[in-house]
Amino acid sequence: MDPAIPQRALGRSGIHVPALGVGTNRWGLRVREPDQLLSVYSAALDAGAHLFDSAEIYRSEKPISECMRRD
């Protein structure tokens, strides 16, 4: 992780995460253009967002992993 990107404590866990993150609660929905999420994912990484907020209910793990694989 780039040391120039500000970090924040994740509660009292002792873990630090990037201050800039991306919520993925809509990423599990069907997307007309498969490359649409990849462009958003790549732009987020370029902006320094290396934290992707996911939850089981979002169903976004698969789209995120696909972006990671293709990027």
CSV table of C-alpha atoms in Angstrom, one decimal:
chain,number,residue,atom,x,y,z
A,1,MET,CA,0.0,0.0,0.0
A,2,ASP,CA,1.2,3.5,-0.8
A,3,PRO,CA,2.5,5.2,2.3
A,4,ALA,CA,1.4,8.6,1.0
A,5,ILE,CA,-2.3,7.5,1.2
A,6,PRO,CA,-3.8,8.6,4.5
A,7,GLN,CA,-4.7,5.7,6.8
A,8,ARG,CA,-7.5,5.4,9.4
A,9,ALA,CA,-7.9,3.0,12.3
A,10,LEU,CA,-10.6,0.4,11.8
A,11,GLY,CA,-12.4,0.7,15.1
A,12,ARG,CA,-10.3,-0.8,17.9
A,13,SER,CA,-9.1,-3.7,15.8
A,14,GLY,CA,-5.5,-2.4,15.4
A,15,ILE,CA,-6.0,-2.6,11.7
A,16,HIS,CA,-5.5,0.5,9.5
A,17,VAL,CA,-7.2,1.0,6.2
A,18,PRO,CA,-7.0,3.6,3.5
A,19,ALA,CA,-9.0,6.8,4.3
A,20,LEU,CA,-10.6,6.5,0.8
A,21,GLY,CA,-12.9,3.5,0.1
A,22,VAL,CA,-15.6,2.4,-2.3
A,23,GLY,CA,-19.0,1.1,-1.2
A,24,THR,CA,-20.0,-1.9,-3.4
A,25,ASN,CA,-23.6,-2.4,-2.3
A,26,ARG,CA,-24.9,-2.1,-5.9
A,27,TRP,CA,-22.1,-4.0,-7.6
A,28,GLY,CA,-23.9,-7.3,-7.2
A,29,LEU,CA,-26.7,-6.2,-9.5
A,30,ARG,CA,-26.7,-7.1,-13.1
A,31,VAL,CA,-24.7,-4.6,-15.2
A,32,ARG,CA,-25.5,-4.1,-18.9
A,33,GLU,CA,-21.8,-3.6,-19.8
A,34,PRO,CA,-19.5,-6.0,-18.1
A,35,ASP,CA,-16.6,-3.6,-18.5
A,36,GLN,CA,-18.5,-0.9,-16.7
A,37,LEU,CA,-17.5,-2.1,-13.2
A,38,LEU,CA,-13.9,-2.7,-14.4
A,39,SER,CA,-13.6,1.0,-15.4
A,40,VAL,CA,-15.0,2.1,-12.0
A,41,TYR,CA,-12.7,-0.3,-10.2
A,42,SER,CA,-9.7,0.9,-12.1
A,43,ALA,CA,-10.6,4.5,-11.5
A,44,ALA,CA,-11.0,3.9,-7.8
A,45,LEU,CA,-7.5,2.3,-7.6
A,46,ASP,CA,-6.0,5.1,-9.6
A,47,ALA,CA,-7.5,7.6,-7.1
A,48,GLY,CA,-6.0,5.7,-4.2
A,49,ALA,CA,-9.1,3.8,-3.0
A,50,HIS,CA,-7.8,0.4,-2.1
A,51,LEU,CA,-10.6,-0.4,0.3
A,52,PHE,CA,-13.7,-2.0,-1.2
A,53,ASP,CA,-16.6,-2.2,1.3
A,54,SER,CA,-18.4,-5.5,0.7
A,55,ALA,CA,-21.0,-7.4,2.7
A,56,GLU,CA,-22.6,-10.8,2.0
A,57,ILE,CA,-25.9,-9.1,1.4
A,58,TYR,CA,-24.4,-6.9,-1.3
A,59,ARG,CA,-23.4,-10.0,-3.4
A,60,SER,CA,-20.5,-8.0,-4.7
A,61,GLU,CA,-17.6,-10.4,-3.9
A,62,LYS,CA,-17.8,-12.1,-7.3
A,63,PRO,CA,-17.8,-8.8,-9.3
A,64,ILE,CA,-14.9,-7.5,-7.2
A,65,SER,CA,-12.9,-10.6,-7.7
A,66,GLU,CA,-13.6,-10.5,-11.4
A,67,CYS,CA,-12.3,-6.9,-11.5
A,68,MET,CA,-9.2,-7.9,-9.6
A,69,ARG,CA,-8.6,-10.8,-12.0
A,70,ARG,CA,-9.0,-8.6,-15.1
A,71,ASP,CA,-7.2,-5.5,-13.9
